[in-house]
Amino acid sequence: MKVKKAVIPAAGLGTRFLPSTKAQPKEMLNIFDKPSIQYIVEEAVEAGIEDILIILGRNKKSIEDHFDKSYELEDKLKSKGKKELLEGVEKISNLGNIHYIRQKEPLGLGHAIYCAKAFVGNEPFAVMLGDDIVKSKKPCIKQLIEKYEEYNSTIIGVQEVEKSQVDKYGIVKGEKINERLYKVEDLVEKPKVKEAPSNIAILGRYVISPEIFPILQHTKPGAGNEIQLTDGLKELARRRNVYSYVFEGKRYDVGNKLGFLEATVEFALDDKELGSTFKKYLKNLIK
Ligand code: UTP
């Protein structure tokens, strides 16, 4: 079955970026020249996703405004002949069909995904977390969609992380099928470094079968007293084949300050206009 829908949960509180996130969504923080959530929506659209549901919480209205048409601004840019800027602004409001729903309380990622049940219906769907931005030849979520279509089973996007970092992620225990694919035997959310079954970490991209919904409905709060998507997927893996796929690409963890800075600097260095000047500046700075 074709994957045409994506869910982007954005109802978290973003405590690691306080005070910036006191009145402003973490997803609207700028990475070089656009808000982080725009990278995610662009990845979905590039992968052929037709409908996107963004799960919002309190204080997240500016996300809706960002993807909405902006008549006054477009008029002004048009009358001033600022063609390039106008195209950039128009492009944002033409990025696929974006829908919104509210998660009334931040009870956890698993609960946020459960809020997408009516939108998803009985189809496989992509889940994309704004904390992970992936620079890759083929959009990361497209790589997973292709695997879903090949195996007709839930696919979890993973990469290896440093052993000392496993307590920050959902970790996979799996049987290796080939270089990139593992059949999931177990999943553990944020294990202690000594107890982790591997260093294969779940990194913010999934293609999930709708069979997850009846499971999430009954999933109890787990790590951090939140309803965890990882716990729901673990139960799904007991009932059906679930695979994890080591996607190609460089992933930036923009949910923490260091990863956010790395992405900002590297994306600026990649920029055609500013890149070389910025590189000179950095070289001088650290001399
Ligand atoms: P995080 O655990 O990173 O939480 O959520 P957070 O609130 O975004 O950030 P910190 O840790 O407090 O700084 C992982 C993803 O799940 C979403 C978040 O928006 C983020 O995309 N989420 C989490 C929800 O949508 N609802 C929740 O109840 C919890």
Tab-separated table of C-alpha atoms and ligand atoms in Angstrom:
chain	number	residue	atom	x	y	z
A	1	MET	CA	0.000	0.000	0.000
A	2	LYS	CA	1.301	3.486	-0.912
A	3	VAL	CA	2.329	5.805	1.938
A	4	LYS	CA	0.659	9.170	1.358
A	5	LYS	CA	0.289	10.614	4.844
A	6	ALA	CA	2.765	11.919	7.379
A	7	VAL	CA	2.377	12.918	11.006
A	8	ILE	CA	4.696	15.496	12.559
A	9	PRO	CA	4.314	15.647	16.344
A	10	ALA	CA	5.119	19.132	17.606
A	11	ALA	CA	3.275	19.318	20.905
A	12	GLY	CA	6.258	18.890	23.220
A	13	LEU	CA	7.275	21.642	25.622
A	14	GLY	CA	10.824	22.100	24.301
A	15	THR	CA	12.289	22.488	27.795
A	16	ARG	CA	15.877	22.097	26.575
A	17	PHE	CA	15.576	25.409	24.746
A	18	LEU	CA	14.071	27.486	27.531
A	19	PRO	CA	13.788	30.450	27.752
A	20	SER	CA	13.618	30.684	23.904
A	21	THR	CA	10.656	28.290	23.933
A	22	LYS	CA	8.707	30.020	26.681
A	23	ALA	CA	6.344	31.719	24.218
A	24	GLN	CA	7.649	30.342	20.914
A	25	PRO	CA	7.531	26.779	19.576
A	26	LYS	CA	10.862	24.957	19.448
A	27	GLU	CA	9.923	23.949	15.877
A	28	MET	CA	10.003	27.622	14.810
A	29	LEU	CA	13.587	28.187	15.958
A	30	ASN	CA	15.681	29.104	12.968
A	31	ILE	CA	18.305	26.782	11.524
A	32	PHE	CA	20.403	29.014	9.290
A	33	ASP	CA	17.650	30.534	7.129
A	34	LYS	CA	14.396	28.784	7.964
A	35	PRO	CA	12.508	27.325	10.932
A	36	SER	CA	13.409	23.723	11.715
A	37	ILE	CA	9.898	22.423	10.974
A	38	GLN	CA	10.147	23.683	7.390
A	39	TYR	CA	13.024	21.256	6.743
A	40	ILE	CA	10.775	18.411	7.915
A	41	VAL	CA	7.776	19.451	5.807
A	42	GLU	CA	10.037	19.856	2.746
A	43	GLU	CA	11.464	16.375	3.294
A	44	ALA	CA	7.927	14.924	3.412
A	45	VAL	CA	6.847	16.734	0.254
A	46	GLU	CA	10.026	15.676	-1.590
A	47	ALA	CA	9.266	12.079	-0.618
A	48	GLY	CA	5.859	12.276	-2.299
A	49	ILE	CA	3.727	12.651	0.847
A	50	GLU	CA	0.402	14.296	-0.022
A	51	ASP	CA	-1.141	15.042	3.386
A	52	ILE	CA	0.692	16.139	6.506
A	53	LEU	CA	-0.782	16.335	9.992
A	54	ILE	CA	1.066	18.516	12.479
A	55	ILE	CA	0.196	17.778	16.112
A	56	LEU	CA	0.186	21.047	18.000
A	57	GLY	CA	0.049	21.968	21.669
A	58	ARG	CA	-0.342	25.273	23.457
A	59	ASN	CA	1.701	28.241	22.168
A	60	LYS	CA	2.154	26.676	18.724
A	61	LYS	CA	-0.026	28.931	16.593
A	62	SER	CA	2.913	30.471	14.773
A	63	ILE	CA	3.512	27.089	13.090
A	64	GLU	CA	0.076	27.367	11.417
A	65	ASP	CA	0.776	30.972	10.456
A	66	HIS	CA	4.113	30.019	8.929
A	67	PHE	CA	2.560	27.558	6.452
A	68	ASP	CA	-0.468	29.750	5.742
A	69	LYS	CA	-0.781	32.162	2.821
A	70	SER	CA	0.383	35.641	3.724
A	71	TYR	CA	-1.601	38.038	1.504
A	72	GLU	CA	-0.319	41.358	2.856
A	73	LEU	CA	3.314	40.261	2.735
A	74	GLU	CA	2.979	38.789	-0.769
A	75	ASP	CA	1.274	41.980	-2.008
A	76	LYS	CA	4.049	44.153	-0.577
A	77	LEU	CA	6.805	42.010	-2.082
A	78	LYS	CA	5.015	42.001	-5.440
A	79	SER	CA	4.599	45.783	-5.532
A	80	LYS	CA	8.252	46.271	-4.573
A	81	GLY	CA	9.398	43.874	-7.314
A	82	LYS	CA	11.118	41.522	-4.832
A	83	LYS	CA	10.610	38.484	-7.023
A	84	GLU	CA	12.960	36.029	-5.293
A	85	LEU	CA	11.649	36.756	-1.810
A	86	LEU	CA	8.091	36.488	-3.093
A	87	GLU	CA	8.767	33.068	-4.625
A	88	GLY	CA	10.282	31.882	-1.341
A	89	VAL	CA	7.240	33.006	0.640
A	90	GLU	CA	4.735	31.572	-1.847
A	91	LYS	CA	6.562	28.252	-1.872
A	92	ILE	CA	6.008	27.789	1.863
A	93	SER	CA	2.229	28.066	1.659
A	94	ASN	CA	2.160	25.627	-1.280
A	95	LEU	CA	3.921	22.790	0.543
A	96	GLY	CA	1.313	20.024	0.291
A	97	ASN	CA	-1.901	19.823	2.306
A	98	ILE	CA	-1.100	20.601	5.897
A	99	HIS	CA	-3.637	19.760	8.586
A	100	TYR	CA	-3.505	20.498	12.308
A	101	ILE	CA	-4.823	18.932	15.452
A	102	ARG	CA	-4.222	19.661	19.117
A	103	GLN	CA	-2.833	17.297	21.685
A	104	LYS	CA	-4.528	18.782	24.698
A	105	GLU	CA	-1.910	17.638	27.194
A	106	PRO	CA	1.708	16.602	26.475
A	107	LEU	CA	1.264	13.026	27.708
A	108	GLY	CA	4.039	11.651	25.526
A	109	LEU	CA	4.957	10.918	21.903
A	110	GLY	CA	2.838	7.732	21.845
A	111	HIS	CA	-0.184	9.732	22.943
A	112	ALA	CA	0.552	12.445	20.337
A	113	ILE	CA	0.594	9.793	17.591
A	114	TYR	CA	-2.656	8.326	18.913
A	115	CYS	CA	-4.228	11.772	18.327
A	116	ALA	CA	-3.611	11.179	14.574
A	117	LYS	CA	-5.841	8.071	14.458
A	118	ALA	CA	-8.799	9.646	12.607
A	119	PHE	CA	-6.513	11.450	10.119
A	120	VAL	CA	-4.555	8.284	9.310
A	121	GLY	CA	-7.482	5.863	9.031
A	122	ASN	CA	-6.487	2.426	7.834
A	123	GLU	CA	-3.314	3.294	5.912
A	124	PRO	CA	0.391	3.046	6.662
A	125	PHE	CA	1.774	6.466	7.607
A	126	ALA	CA	5.073	8.256	8.112
A	127	VAL	CA	6.083	9.783	11.442
A	128	MET	CA	8.711	12.517	11.347
A	129	LEU	CA	10.138	14.191	14.443
A	130	GLY	CA	11.346	17.754	14.205
A	131	ASP	CA	14.302	17.064	16.488
A	132	ASP	CA	16.058	15.158	13.721
A	133	ILE	CA	17.059	16.824	10.489
A	134	VAL	CA	18.716	14.535	7.947
A	135	LYS	CA	20.896	15.673	5.069
A	136	SER	CA	20.854	12.873	2.484
A	137	LYS	CA	20.813	12.195	-1.249
A	138	LYS	CA	17.386	10.570	-1.079
A	139	PRO	CA	15.017	12.067	1.525
A	140	CYS	CA	15.325	9.961	4.672
A	141	ILE	CA	11.588	9.270	4.906
A	142	LYS	CA	11.545	8.195	1.233
A	143	GLN	CA	14.172	5.563	2.025
A	144	LEU	CA	11.891	4.157	4.742
A	145	ILE	CA	8.768	4.377	2.572
A	146	GLU	CA	10.507	2.266	-0.080
A	147	LYS	CA	11.358	-0.365	2.534
A	148	TYR	CA	7.769	-0.327	3.825
A	149	GLU	CA	6.521	-0.934	0.315
A	150	GLU	CA	9.000	-3.787	-0.125
A	151	TYR	CA	8.308	-5.591	3.183
A	152	ASN	CA	4.755	-4.413	3.863
A	153	SER	CA	5.762	-4.014	7.501
A	154	THR	CA	6.494	-1.203	9.939
A	155	ILE	CA	9.974	0.291	9.392
A	156	ILE	CA	11.863	2.234	12.060
A	157	GLY	CA	14.649	4.590	10.918
A	158	VAL	CA	17.876	3.976	12.857
A	159	GLN	CA	21.586	4.712	12.896
A	160	GLU	CA	24.423	3.635	15.178
A	161	VAL	CA	25.285	6.106	17.938
A	162	GLU	CA	28.228	6.284	20.369
A	163	LYS	CA	27.796	3.610	23.074
A	164	SER	CA	27.939	6.319	25.753
A	165	GLN	CA	24.903	8.028	24.176
A	166	VAL	CA	22.420	5.126	24.158
A	167	ASP	CA	20.595	6.411	27.248
A	168	LYS	CA	19.230	9.281	25.153
A	169	TYR	CA	17.430	7.105	22.583
A	170	GLY	CA	15.070	4.247	21.924
A	171	ILE	CA	17.422	1.296	21.293
A	172	VAL	CA	16.825	-1.699	19.017
A	173	LYS	CA	17.659	-5.320	19.639
A	174	GLY	CA	17.404	-7.021	16.285
A	175	GLU	CA	18.387	-9.864	13.998
A	176	LYS	CA	20.572	-8.631	11.145
A	177	ILE	CA	18.962	-9.336	7.756
A	178	ASN	CA	21.506	-7.406	5.695
A	179	GLU	CA	23.897	-4.434	5.969
A	180	ARG	CA	21.055	-1.973	6.593
A	181	LEU	CA	18.080	-4.004	7.743
A	182	TYR	CA	17.330	-5.616	11.120
A	183	LYS	CA	14.262	-7.563	12.185
A	184	VAL	CA	13.227	-6.039	15.505
A	185	GLU	CA	13.198	-8.433	18.467
A	186	ASP	CA	12.928	-5.862	21.213
A	187	LEU	CA	13.005	-2.107	21.803
A	188	VAL	CA	14.053	-0.273	24.931
A	189	GLU	CA	13.435	3.418	25.563
A	190	LYS	CA	16.485	5.235	26.980
A	191	PRO	CA	18.266	2.211	28.549
A	192	LYS	CA	21.172	2.603	30.970
A	193	VAL	CA	24.470	2.465	29.046
A	194	LYS	CA	25.418	-0.892	30.652
A	195	GLU	CA	22.027	-2.472	29.984
A	196	ALA	CA	21.511	-1.423	26.336
A	197	PRO	CA	21.086	-4.386	23.948
A	198	SER	CA	22.941	-2.500	21.149
A	199	ASN	CA	23.931	0.967	20.000
A	200	ILE	CA	21.353	1.030	17.179
A	201	ALA	CA	19.232	4.064	17.960
A	202	ILE	CA	15.782	5.135	16.783
A	203	LEU	CA	16.179	8.519	15.105
A	204	GLY	CA	12.934	10.326	14.475
A	205	ARG	CA	11.711	8.688	11.250
A	206	TYR	CA	9.205	5.844	11.017
A	207	VAL	CA	6.713	4.313	8.607
A	208	ILE	CA	4.086	2.615	10.720
A	209	SER	CA	1.189	0.285	10.059
A	210	PRO	CA	-2.218	1.485	11.367
A	211	GLU	CA	-2.200	-1.601	13.605
A	212	ILE	CA	-0.334	0.628	16.067
A	213	PHE	CA	-3.508	2.508	17.070
A	214	PRO	CA	-5.335	-0.153	19.119
A	215	ILE	CA	-1.982	-0.809	20.820
A	216	LEU	CA	-1.330	2.854	21.658
A	217	GLN	CA	-4.843	3.152	23.039
A	218	HIS	CA	-3.803	0.781	25.841
A	219	THR	CA	-0.112	1.675	26.206
A	220	LYS	CA	0.641	2.730	29.770
A	221	PRO	CA	3.062	5.564	30.616
A	222	GLY	CA	6.672	4.343	30.547
A	223	ALA	CA	10.042	6.172	30.646
A	224	GLY	CA	9.673	9.720	31.995
A	225	ASN	CA	6.076	8.826	32.939
A	226	GLU	CA	5.080	9.499	29.303
A	227	ILE	CA	3.153	7.278	26.885
A	228	GLN	CA	6.030	6.158	24.683
A	229	LEU	CA	5.772	5.362	20.974
A	230	THR	CA	8.689	2.953	21.507
A	231	ASP	CA	6.573	0.889	23.937
A	232	GLY	CA	3.744	0.740	21.390
A	233	LEU	CA	6.148	-0.366	18.649
A	234	LYS	CA	7.641	-2.981	20.960
A	235	GLU	CA	4.182	-4.515	21.395
A	236	LEU	CA	3.579	-4.297	17.630
A	237	ALA	CA	6.865	-6.190	17.083
A	238	ARG	CA	5.510	-9.013	19.297
A	239	ARG	CA	2.484	-9.383	17.032
A	240	ARG	CA	3.885	-8.625	13.549
A	241	ASN	CA	7.201	-8.286	11.740
A	242	VAL	CA	8.763	-4.884	12.416
A	243	TYR	CA	12.074	-3.881	10.828
A	244	SER	CA	14.617	-1.198	11.518
A	245	TYR	CA	16.471	0.328	8.600
A	246	VAL	CA	19.834	2.094	8.824
A	247	PHE	CA	19.125	5.087	6.632
A	248	GLU	CA	21.766	6.867	4.567
A	249	GLY	CA	22.556	10.471	5.446
A	250	LYS	CA	23.947	12.800	8.072
A	251	ARG	CA	21.543	13.368	10.912
A	252	TYR	CA	21.550	16.437	13.142
A	253	ASP	CA	19.970	16.261	16.592
A	254	VAL	CA	18.551	19.784	16.618
A	255	GLY	CA	16.600	19.030	19.812
A	256	ASN	CA	19.725	19.838	21.845
A	257	LYS	CA	21.865	22.952	21.808
A	258	LEU	CA	25.045	21.405	20.387
A	259	GLY	CA	23.249	19.609	17.531
A	260	PHE	CA	21.312	22.784	16.804
A	261	LEU	CA	24.565	24.752	16.507
A	262	GLU	CA	26.199	22.080	14.334
A	263	ALA	CA	23.275	22.149	11.895
A	264	THR	CA	23.208	25.955	11.825
A	265	VAL	CA	26.933	26.213	11.106
A	266	GLU	CA	27.038	23.433	8.509
A	267	PHE	CA	23.956	24.638	6.643
A	268	ALA	CA	25.437	28.138	6.549
A	269	LEU	CA	28.723	26.729	5.196
A	270	ASP	CA	26.723	24.957	2.439
A	271	ASP	CA	25.025	28.174	1.348
A	272	LYS	CA	26.005	29.368	-2.139
A	273	GLU	CA	26.023	33.061	-1.270
A	274	LEU	CA	27.315	33.143	2.291
A	275	GLY	CA	29.222	29.861	2.614
A	276	SER	CA	32.732	30.931	1.586
A	277	THR	CA	32.636	34.258	3.491
A	278	PHE	CA	31.368	32.484	6.591
A	279	LYS	CA	34.122	29.875	6.282
A	280	LYS	CA	36.768	32.635	6.189
A	281	TYR	CA	35.163	34.213	9.254
A	282	LEU	CA	35.239	30.906	11.164
A	283	LYS	CA	38.871	30.253	10.173
A	284	ASN	CA	39.905	33.671	11.452
A	285	LEU	CA	37.898	33.246	14.620
A	286	ILE	CA	39.587	30.035	15.709
A	287	LYS	CA	43.142	30.944	14.607
B	1	UTP	P1	10.918	15.369	23.314
B	1	UTP	O1	11.068	14.243	24.238
B	1	UTP	O2	12.131	15.834	22.594
B	1	UTP	O3	10.272	16.577	24.100
B	1	UTP	O4	9.785	14.970	22.278
B	1	UTP	P2	10.169	18.108	23.717
B	1	UTP	O5	9.147	18.685	24.590
B	1	UTP	O6	9.980	18.301	22.256
B	1	UTP	O7	11.591	18.737	24.068
B	1	UTP	P3	12.400	18.795	25.443
B	1	UTP	O8	12.990	17.434	25.635
B	1	UTP	O9	11.443	19.182	26.557
B	1	UTP	O10	13.420	19.866	25.195
B	1	UTP	C1	10.050	14.250	21.085
B	1	UTP	C2	9.025	14.636	20.033
B	1	UTP	O11	7.715	14.281	20.455
B	1	UTP	C3	6.848	15.383	20.467
B	1	UTP	C4	7.757	16.599	20.564
B	1	UTP	O12	7.136	17.735	20.013
B	1	UTP	C5	8.966	16.138	19.768
B	1	UTP	O13	8.746	16.279	18.372
B	1	UTP	N1	5.937	15.254	21.628
B	1	UTP	C6	6.421	14.857	22.825
B	1	UTP	C7	4.586	15.521	21.449
B	1	UTP	O14	4.122	15.901	20.351
B	1	UTP	N2	3.758	15.361	22.533
B	1	UTP	C8	4.208	14.954	23.740
B	1	UTP	O15	3.383	14.814	24.660
B	1	UTP	C9	5.569	14.710	23.896
